[in-house]
Coordinates of C-alpha atoms in Angstrom, one line a residue:
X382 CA -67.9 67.8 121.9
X383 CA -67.4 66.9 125.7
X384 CA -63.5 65.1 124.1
X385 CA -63.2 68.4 122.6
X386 CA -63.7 70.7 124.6
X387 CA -61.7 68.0 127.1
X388 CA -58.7 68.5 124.6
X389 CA -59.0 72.4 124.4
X390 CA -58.3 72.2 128.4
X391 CA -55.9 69.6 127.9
X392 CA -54.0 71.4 125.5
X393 CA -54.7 75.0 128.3
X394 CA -53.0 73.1 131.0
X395 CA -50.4 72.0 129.0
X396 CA -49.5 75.6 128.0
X397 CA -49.9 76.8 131.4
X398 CA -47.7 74.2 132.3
X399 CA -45.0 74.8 129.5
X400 CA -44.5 78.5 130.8
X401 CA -44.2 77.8 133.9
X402 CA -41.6 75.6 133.6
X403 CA -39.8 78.0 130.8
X404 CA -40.5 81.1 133.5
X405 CA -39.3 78.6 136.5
X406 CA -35.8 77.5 134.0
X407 CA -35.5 81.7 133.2
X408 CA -35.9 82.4 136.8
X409 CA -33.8 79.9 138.7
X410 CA -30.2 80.7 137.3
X411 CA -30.6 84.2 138.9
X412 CA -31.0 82.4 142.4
X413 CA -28.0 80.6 141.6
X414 CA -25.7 83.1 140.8
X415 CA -26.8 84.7 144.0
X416 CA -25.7 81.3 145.7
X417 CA -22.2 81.0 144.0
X418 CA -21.9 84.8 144.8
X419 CA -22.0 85.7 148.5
X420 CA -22.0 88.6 150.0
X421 CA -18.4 89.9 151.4
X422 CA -20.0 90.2 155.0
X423 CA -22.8 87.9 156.0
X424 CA -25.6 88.9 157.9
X425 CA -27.6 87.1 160.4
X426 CA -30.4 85.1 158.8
X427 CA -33.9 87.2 159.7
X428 CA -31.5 90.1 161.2
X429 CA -34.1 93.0 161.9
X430 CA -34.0 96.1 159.5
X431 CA -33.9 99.2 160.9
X432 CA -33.7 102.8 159.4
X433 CA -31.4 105.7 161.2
X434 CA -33.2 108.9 162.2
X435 CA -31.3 112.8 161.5
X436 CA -32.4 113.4 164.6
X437 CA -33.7 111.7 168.1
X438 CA -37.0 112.5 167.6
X439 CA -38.7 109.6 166.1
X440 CA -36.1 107.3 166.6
X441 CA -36.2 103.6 166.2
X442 CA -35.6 101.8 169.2
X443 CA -32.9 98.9 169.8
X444 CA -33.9 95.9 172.2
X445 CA -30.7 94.1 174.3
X446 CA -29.8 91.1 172.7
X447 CA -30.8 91.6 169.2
X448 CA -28.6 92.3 166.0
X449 CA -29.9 94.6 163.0
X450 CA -29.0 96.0 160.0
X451 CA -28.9 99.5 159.1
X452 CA -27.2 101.9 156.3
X453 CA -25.2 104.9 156.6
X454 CA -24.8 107.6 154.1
X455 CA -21.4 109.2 152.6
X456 CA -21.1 112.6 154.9
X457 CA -22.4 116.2 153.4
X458 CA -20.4 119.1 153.3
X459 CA -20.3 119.4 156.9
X460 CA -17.7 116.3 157.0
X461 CA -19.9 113.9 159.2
X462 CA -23.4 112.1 158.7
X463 CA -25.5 111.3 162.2
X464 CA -28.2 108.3 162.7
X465 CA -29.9 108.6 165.6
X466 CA -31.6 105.3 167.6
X467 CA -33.2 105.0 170.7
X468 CA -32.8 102.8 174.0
X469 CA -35.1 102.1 176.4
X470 CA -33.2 100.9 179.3
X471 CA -33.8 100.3 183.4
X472 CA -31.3 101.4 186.3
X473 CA -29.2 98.2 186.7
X474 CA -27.9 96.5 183.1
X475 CA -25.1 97.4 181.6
X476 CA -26.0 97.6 177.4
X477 CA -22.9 97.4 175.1
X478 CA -23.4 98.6 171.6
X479 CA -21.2 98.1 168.6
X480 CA -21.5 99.3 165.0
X481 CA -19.7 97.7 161.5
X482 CA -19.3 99.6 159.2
X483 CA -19.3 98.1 155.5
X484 CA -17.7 99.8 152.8
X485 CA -18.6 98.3 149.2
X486 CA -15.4 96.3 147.7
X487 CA -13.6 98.4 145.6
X488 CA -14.5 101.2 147.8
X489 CA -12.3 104.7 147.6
X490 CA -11.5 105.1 151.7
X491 CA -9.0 107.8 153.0
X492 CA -6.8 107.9 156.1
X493 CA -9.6 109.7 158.6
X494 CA -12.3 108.1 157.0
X495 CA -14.8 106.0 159.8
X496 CA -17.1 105.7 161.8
X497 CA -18.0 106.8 165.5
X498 CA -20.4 105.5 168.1
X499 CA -21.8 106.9 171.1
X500 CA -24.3 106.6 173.7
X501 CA -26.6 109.7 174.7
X502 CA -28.7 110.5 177.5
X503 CA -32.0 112.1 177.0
X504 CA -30.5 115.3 177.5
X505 CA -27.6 115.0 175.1
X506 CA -24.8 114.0 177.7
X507 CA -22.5 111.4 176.0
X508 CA -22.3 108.6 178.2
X509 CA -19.6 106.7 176.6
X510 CA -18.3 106.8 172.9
X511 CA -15.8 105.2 170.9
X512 CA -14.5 105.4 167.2
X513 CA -12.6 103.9 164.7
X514 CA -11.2 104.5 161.2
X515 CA -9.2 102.8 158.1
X516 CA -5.8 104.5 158.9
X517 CA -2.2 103.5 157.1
X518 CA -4.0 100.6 155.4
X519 CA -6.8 102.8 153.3
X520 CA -8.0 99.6 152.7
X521 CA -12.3 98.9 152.6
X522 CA -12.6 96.8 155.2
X523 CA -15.2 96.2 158.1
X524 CA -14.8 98.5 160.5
X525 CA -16.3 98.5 164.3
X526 CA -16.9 100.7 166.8
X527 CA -18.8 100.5 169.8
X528 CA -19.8 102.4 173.2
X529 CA -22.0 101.5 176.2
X530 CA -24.3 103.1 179.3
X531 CA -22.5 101.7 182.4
X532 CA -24.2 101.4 186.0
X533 CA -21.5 101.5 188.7
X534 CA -20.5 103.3 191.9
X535 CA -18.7 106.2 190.3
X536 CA -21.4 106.8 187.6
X537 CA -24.0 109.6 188.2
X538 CA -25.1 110.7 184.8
X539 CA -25.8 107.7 183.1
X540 CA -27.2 105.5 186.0
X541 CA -30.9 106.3 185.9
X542 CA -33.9 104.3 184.5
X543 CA -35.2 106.1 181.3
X544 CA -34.7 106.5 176.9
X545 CA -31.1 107.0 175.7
X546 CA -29.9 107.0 172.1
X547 CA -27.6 105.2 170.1
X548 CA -26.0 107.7 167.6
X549 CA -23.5 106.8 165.0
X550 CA -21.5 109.1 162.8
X551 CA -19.5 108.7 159.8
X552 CA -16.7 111.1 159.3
X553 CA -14.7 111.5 156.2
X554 CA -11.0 112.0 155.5
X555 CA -10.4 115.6 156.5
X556 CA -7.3 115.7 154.6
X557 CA -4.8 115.5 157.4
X558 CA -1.1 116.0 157.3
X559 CA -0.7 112.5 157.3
X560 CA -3.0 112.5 153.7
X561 CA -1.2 112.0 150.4
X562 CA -1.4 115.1 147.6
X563 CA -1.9 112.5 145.4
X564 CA -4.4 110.6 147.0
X565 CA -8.2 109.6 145.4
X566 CA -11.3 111.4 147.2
X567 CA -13.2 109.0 149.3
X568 CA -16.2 106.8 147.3
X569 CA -19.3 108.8 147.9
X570 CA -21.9 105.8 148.7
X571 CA -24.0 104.3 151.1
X572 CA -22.5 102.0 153.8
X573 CA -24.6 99.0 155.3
X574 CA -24.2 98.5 159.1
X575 CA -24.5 95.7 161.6
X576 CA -25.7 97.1 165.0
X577 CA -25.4 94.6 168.0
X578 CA -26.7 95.0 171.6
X579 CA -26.1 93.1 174.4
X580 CA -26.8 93.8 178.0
X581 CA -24.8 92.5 181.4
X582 CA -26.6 92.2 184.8
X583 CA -26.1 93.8 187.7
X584 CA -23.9 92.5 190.6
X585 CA -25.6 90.8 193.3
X586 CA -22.8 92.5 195.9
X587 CA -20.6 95.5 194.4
X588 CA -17.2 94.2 194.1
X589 CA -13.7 95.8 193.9
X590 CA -13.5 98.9 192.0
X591 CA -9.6 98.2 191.3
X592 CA -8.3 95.8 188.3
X593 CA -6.2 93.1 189.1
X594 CA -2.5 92.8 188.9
X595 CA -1.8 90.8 185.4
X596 CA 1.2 88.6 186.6
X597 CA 3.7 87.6 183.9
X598 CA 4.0 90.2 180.8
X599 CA 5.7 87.5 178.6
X600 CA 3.9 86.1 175.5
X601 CA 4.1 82.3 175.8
X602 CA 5.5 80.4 172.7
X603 CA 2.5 79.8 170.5
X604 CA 1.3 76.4 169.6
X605 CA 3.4 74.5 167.2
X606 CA 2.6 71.5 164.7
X607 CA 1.0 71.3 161.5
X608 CA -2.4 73.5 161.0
X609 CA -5.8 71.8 160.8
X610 CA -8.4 73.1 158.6
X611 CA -10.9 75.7 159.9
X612 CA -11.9 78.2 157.3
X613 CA -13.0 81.2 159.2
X614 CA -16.5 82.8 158.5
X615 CA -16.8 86.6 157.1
X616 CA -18.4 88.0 159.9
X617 CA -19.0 88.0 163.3
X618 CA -22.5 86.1 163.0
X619 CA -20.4 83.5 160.9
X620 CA -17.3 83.3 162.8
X621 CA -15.2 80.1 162.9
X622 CA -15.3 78.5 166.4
X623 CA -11.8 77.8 167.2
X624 CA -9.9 76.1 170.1
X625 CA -6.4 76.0 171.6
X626 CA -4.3 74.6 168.6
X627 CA -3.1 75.7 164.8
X628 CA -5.3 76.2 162.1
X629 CA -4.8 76.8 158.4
X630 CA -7.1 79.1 156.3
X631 CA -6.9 81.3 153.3
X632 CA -7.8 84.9 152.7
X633 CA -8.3 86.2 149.3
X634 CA -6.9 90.3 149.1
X635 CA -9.4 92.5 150.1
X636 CA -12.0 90.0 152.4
X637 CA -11.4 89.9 155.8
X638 CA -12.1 86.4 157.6
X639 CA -13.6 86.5 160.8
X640 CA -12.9 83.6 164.0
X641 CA -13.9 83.2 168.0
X642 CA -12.5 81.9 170.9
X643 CA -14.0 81.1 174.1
X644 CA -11.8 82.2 176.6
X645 CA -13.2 82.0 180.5
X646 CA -12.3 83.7 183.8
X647 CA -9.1 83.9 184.5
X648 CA -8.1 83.1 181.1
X649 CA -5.7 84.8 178.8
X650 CA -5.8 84.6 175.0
X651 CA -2.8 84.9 172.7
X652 CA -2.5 84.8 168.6
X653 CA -0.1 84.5 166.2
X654 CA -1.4 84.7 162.7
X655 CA 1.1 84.0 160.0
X656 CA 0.2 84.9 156.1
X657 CA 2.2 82.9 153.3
X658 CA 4.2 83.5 151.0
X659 CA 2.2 84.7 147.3
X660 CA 2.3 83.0 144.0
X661 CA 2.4 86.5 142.4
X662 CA 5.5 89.1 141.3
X663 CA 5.6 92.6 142.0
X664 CA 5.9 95.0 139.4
X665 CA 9.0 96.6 139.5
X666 CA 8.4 101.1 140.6
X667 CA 5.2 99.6 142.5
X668 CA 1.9 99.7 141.1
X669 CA 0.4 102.0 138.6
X670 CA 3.6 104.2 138.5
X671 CA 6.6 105.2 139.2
X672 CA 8.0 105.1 142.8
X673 CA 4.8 102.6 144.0
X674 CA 1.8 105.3 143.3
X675 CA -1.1 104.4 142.0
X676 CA -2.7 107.5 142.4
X677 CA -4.1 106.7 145.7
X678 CA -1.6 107.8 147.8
X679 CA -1.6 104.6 149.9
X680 CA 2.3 103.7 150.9
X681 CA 3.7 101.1 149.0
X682 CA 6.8 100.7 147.1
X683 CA 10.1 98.6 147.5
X684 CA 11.9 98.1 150.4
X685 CA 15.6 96.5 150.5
X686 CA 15.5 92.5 151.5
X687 CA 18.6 91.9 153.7
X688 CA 20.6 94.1 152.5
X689 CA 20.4 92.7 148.4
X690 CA 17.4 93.3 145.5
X691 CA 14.8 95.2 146.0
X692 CA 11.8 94.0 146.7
X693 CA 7.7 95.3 146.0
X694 CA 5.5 95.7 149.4
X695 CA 1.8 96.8 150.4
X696 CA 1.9 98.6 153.9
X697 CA -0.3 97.7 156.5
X698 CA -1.2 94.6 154.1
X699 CA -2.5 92.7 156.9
X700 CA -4.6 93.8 159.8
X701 CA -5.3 91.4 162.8
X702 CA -8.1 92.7 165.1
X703 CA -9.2 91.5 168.3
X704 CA -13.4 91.6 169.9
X705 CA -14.3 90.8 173.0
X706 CA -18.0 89.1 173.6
X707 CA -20.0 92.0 173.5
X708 CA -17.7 93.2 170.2
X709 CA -15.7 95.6 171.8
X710 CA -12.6 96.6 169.7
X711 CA -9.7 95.2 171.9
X712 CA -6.7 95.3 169.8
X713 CA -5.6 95.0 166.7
X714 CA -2.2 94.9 164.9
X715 CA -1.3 95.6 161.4
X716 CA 2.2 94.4 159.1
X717 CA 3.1 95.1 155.8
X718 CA 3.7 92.6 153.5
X719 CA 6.5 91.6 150.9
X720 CA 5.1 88.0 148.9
X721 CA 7.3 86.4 151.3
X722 CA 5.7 84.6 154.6
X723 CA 5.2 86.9 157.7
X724 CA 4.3 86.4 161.1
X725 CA 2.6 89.0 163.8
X726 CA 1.8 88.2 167.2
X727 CA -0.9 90.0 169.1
X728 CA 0.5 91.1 172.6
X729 CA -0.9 88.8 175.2
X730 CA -3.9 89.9 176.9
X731 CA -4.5 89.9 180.5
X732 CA -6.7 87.4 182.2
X733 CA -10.3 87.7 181.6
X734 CA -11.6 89.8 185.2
X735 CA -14.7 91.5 185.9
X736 CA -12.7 94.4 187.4
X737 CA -10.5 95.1 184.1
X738 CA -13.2 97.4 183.2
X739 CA -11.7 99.9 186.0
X740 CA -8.6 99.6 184.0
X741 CA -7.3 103.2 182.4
X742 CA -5.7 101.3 179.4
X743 CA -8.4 100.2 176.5
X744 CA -6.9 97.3 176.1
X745 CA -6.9 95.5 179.7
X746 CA -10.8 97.2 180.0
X747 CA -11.8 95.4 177.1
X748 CA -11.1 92.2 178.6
X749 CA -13.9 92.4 181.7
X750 CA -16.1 89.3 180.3
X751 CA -15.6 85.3 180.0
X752 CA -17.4 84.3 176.1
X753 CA -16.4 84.5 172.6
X754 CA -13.7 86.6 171.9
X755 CA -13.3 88.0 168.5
X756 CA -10.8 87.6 165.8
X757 CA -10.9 89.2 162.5
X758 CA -8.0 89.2 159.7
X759 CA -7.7 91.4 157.0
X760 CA -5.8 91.5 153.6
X761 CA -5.5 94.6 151.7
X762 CA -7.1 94.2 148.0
X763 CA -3.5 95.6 146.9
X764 CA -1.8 92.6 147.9
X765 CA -3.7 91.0 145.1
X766 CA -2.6 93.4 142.3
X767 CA 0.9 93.4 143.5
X768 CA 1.4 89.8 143.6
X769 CA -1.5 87.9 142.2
X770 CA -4.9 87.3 142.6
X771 CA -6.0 84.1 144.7
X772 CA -6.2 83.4 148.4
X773 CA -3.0 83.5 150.4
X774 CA -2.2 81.0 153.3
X775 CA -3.1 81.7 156.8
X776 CA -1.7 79.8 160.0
X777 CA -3.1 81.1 163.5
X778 CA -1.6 79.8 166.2
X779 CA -4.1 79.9 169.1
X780 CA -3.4 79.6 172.9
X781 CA -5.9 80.0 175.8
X782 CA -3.9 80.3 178.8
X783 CA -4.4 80.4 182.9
X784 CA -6.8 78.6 185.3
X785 CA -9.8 79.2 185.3
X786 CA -11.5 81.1 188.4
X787 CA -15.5 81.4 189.3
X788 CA -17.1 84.1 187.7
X789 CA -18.6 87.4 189.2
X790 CA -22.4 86.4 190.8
X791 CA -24.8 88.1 188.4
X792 CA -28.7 89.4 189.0
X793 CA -30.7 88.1 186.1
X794 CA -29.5 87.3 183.0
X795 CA -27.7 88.2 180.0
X796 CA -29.0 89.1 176.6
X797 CA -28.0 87.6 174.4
X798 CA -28.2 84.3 176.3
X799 CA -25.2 82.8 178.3
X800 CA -22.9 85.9 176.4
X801 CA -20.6 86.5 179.1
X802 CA -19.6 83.4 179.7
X803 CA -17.9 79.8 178.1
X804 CA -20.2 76.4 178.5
X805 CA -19.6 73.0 178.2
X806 CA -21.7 73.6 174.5
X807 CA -19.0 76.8 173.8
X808 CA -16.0 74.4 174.3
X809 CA -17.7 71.8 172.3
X810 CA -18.3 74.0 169.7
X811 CA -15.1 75.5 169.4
X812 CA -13.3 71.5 169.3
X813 CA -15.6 70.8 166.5
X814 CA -14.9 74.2 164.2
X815 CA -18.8 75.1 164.2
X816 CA -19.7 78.1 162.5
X817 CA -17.9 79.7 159.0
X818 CA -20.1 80.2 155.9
X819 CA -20.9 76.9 154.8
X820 CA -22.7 76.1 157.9
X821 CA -26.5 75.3 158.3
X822 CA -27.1 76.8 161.9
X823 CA -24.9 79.5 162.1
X824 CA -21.7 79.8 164.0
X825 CA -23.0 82.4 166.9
X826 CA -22.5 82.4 170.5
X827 CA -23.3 78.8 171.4
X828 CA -22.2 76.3 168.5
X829 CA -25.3 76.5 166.9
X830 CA -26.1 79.9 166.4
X831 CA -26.9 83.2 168.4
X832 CA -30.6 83.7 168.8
X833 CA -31.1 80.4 166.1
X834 CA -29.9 82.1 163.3
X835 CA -27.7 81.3 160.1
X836 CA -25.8 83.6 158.1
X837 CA -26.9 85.0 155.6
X838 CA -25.2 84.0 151.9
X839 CA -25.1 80.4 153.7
X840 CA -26.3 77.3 152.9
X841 CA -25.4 77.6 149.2
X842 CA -24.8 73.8 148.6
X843 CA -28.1 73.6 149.6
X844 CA -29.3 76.0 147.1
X845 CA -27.2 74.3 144.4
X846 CA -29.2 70.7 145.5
X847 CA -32.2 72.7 144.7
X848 CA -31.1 74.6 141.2
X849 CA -29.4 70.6 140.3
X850 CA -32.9 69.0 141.3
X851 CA -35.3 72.1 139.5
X852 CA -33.4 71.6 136.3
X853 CA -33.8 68.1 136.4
X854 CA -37.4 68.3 137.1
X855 CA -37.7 71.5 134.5
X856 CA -36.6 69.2 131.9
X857 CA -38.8 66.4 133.0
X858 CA -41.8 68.6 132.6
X859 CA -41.2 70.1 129.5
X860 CA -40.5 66.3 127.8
X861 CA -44.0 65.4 129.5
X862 CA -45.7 69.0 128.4
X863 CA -44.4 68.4 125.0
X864 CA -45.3 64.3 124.7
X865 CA -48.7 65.2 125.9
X866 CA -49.2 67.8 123.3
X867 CA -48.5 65.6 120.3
X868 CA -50.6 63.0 122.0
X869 CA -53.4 65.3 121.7
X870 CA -52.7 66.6 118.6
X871 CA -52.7 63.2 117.2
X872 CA -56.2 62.7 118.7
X873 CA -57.8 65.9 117.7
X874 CA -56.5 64.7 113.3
X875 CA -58.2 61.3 114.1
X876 CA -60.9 63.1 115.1
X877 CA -61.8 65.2 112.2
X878 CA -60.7 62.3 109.8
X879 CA -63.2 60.2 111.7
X880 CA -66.2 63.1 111.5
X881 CA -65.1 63.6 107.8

């Protein structure tokens, strides 16, 4: 009885094992289909969740230095939606806050279509807003805006101690002259957001209140020589760490790759970003219909190629945007595209000077911090339908320019850490390409990843190790499950033969 009732838990255990082992087998191809099927933006690994409130009141609050992830929804009839956060700042940091926007792929977006960010007193003064929206291109895309609370000697209203608010809008296409009759309504769904905010220290003496002269307007000849490898991340937390040189990468239509560049004080950074030639054909009256409609209204069509055929083109097919540290929209540049090779070069921007930010022009105040400077490239999803699917060649051409000078002499520190400015790790990082998708650490702001994170939708060799090493051991069970069932099966016959 005691070898029977051994067997009876013998034969238990062996079940128990047997289903989990079919349950783990059911369950793990689901994990790796998530691993061969990454997101189109990556989030930070453990990036805080945070829900938008209609209204300040109950707000969540945003901490300096940290990155989150929210969600927008499509705007009601009153053409915008508003998501209120709260800040709870002191009387001397400057705190930068930017907002991505993340249309789903294959996401309806008009002309006016966007987003807008601002940052609020607690009396509902707008201290400083900024916006952004698809434009020409129509194309989903990431799209980021950002706006900031400011201490300096000619700010009054924003320059006390106390809670401000983060809001972000999202507007929708109001139809606009520029609008197409024939153009789709925008997708009516939820976008996800990345919020980022970083605070600057105070001076430790005010300094001048004028920005600097730039010196020579003229775009130096980009680098030239064969491109090196660096496939670029897709986003900012997974940004490819590049250096002075050329690199070669790919975009597939419709993702957007993301890169940084430490450029220092006193430094200038110019980019030339060249996209092959495609393996595709257009479709002669453009796509979907005649004269280049698809119904969406987005401009494409043919355009005359030195003077002979015709030839198929996607306006706006490639947009070339440009962050600084704190992810500032800087500039940005877009080109259409034909299948044949094109090259755009971002105007040169001035050398990297605390005092830019006194500048009138957008551009030139963007540039008022040494760190990791932003580059993201776009390809609209029609270049795919128009001339094939598959990635198309990239070749940026990077140059950092200028001596370096000393930095401004900061109270405190900046969050995140080291953000507004390059060190010796930041200039190693950027000659050894850290960052991009496939890495383990994350690319962030010093080589190994801002605040110690990865990006999320990383790290899926690793996950394919586990799924290769499950199945092997999912198999190894079930062969040992099933010879131990026999075994005692075998037992339990001799054993009522032998009582018989």
């Amino acid at each position: 009885m005691t070898r029977h009732r051994a067997s009876r838990r013998t034969v238990a255990g062996a079940g128990a094992v047997l289903l989990g082992a079919v349950w783990c087998a059911a369950a793990l191809p689901a994990t790796a289909h998530a691993a061969e099927t990454p997101l189109p933006y990556a989030f930070a690994d453990g990036v805080r969740t945070v829900t938008g409130t209609p209204s300040s009141t109950g707000s969540r609050p945003l901490t300096p230095g940290s990155t989150y992830r929210s969600s927008i929804k499509p705007p009601g009839p009153g053409g915008t939606t508003q998501l209120y956060y709260r800040l709870d700042l002191g009387a001397k940091d400057n705190v930068y806050v930017s907002a991505t926007a993340l249309p789903g792929l294959g996401s309806q977006v008009g002309f006016a279509d966007g987003i807008r960010v601002s940052v609020e007193d607690a009396n509902g003064f707008d201290c400083d807003s900024g916006s952004v929206r698809f434009g020409a291109s129509r194309s989903p895309r990431p799209l980021t805006a950002s706006a900031s609370r400011v201490v300096g000697p000619d700010e009054r209203q924003c320059a006390t101690a106390g809670t401000y608010y983060v809001v972000v809008e999202r507007t929708v296409d109001s139809r606009s002259s520029i609008s197409s009759p024939t153009e789709k309504p925008s997708t009516s769904e939820t976008w996800d957001l990345e919020l980022h905010v970083s605070s600057e220290p105070a001076l430790a003496e005010r300094g001048a209140t004028t920005p600097p002269r730039t010196g020579d307007p003229r775009t130096p000849a980009p680098p030239a020589g064969p491109a090196l490898p660096r496939a670029g991340g897709s986003s900012f937390s997974t940004a490819k760490a590049l250096d002075r040189g050329v690199w070669g990468d790919g975009v597939e239509p419709g993702r957007t790759r993301y890169y940084r560049v430490p450029v220092d004080w006193g430094q200038r950074l110019s980019v030339t970003v060249e996209v092959g030639g495609a393996r595709g054909t257009g479709v002669s009256g453009g796509i979907g219909g005649p004269g280049g409609s698809d119904g969406s209204g987005r401009a494409r069509g043919s355009g005359v190629s030195g003077g002979a055929a015709d030839r198929e083109y996607v306006t706006s097919a490639l947009v070339v945007s440009v962050f600084n540290p704190a992810r500032g929209p800087v500039e940005d540049m877009d080109t259409a595209y034909d299948g044949r090779q094109k090259s755009t070069t971002l105007p040169t921007l001035p050398p990297v000077a605390y005092e830019n930010r006194y500048a009138p022009i957008s551009r030139v105040a963007g540039v008022r911090f040494a760190g990791w400077y932003y580059l993201a490239v776009s390809l609209d999803p029609d270049v795919g339908a128009q001339f094939g699917d598959g990635a198309v060649g990239l070749t940026l051409r990077v140059d950092v320019s200028g001596e370096r000078r000393p930095g401004p002499a900061y109270v405190g520190a900046a969050r995140p850490a080291d953000a507004f400015g390059v060190t010796e790790r930041d200039e190693a990082a950027a000659r050894g390409g850290a960052g991009g998708d496939d890495a383990s650490g994350g690319p962030g702001a010093r080589g190994e990843g801002r605040g110690g994170t990865a990006a999320a939708g990383t790290g899926g060799d690793e996950a394919m190790k586990v799924l290769a090493a499950a199945g092997i051991g999912t198999g190894t069970v079930l062969v040992t499950v099933l010879g131990v069932w026999t075994l005692v099966g075998r037992r339990r016959a001799a054993g009522r033969r032998a009582s018989a």
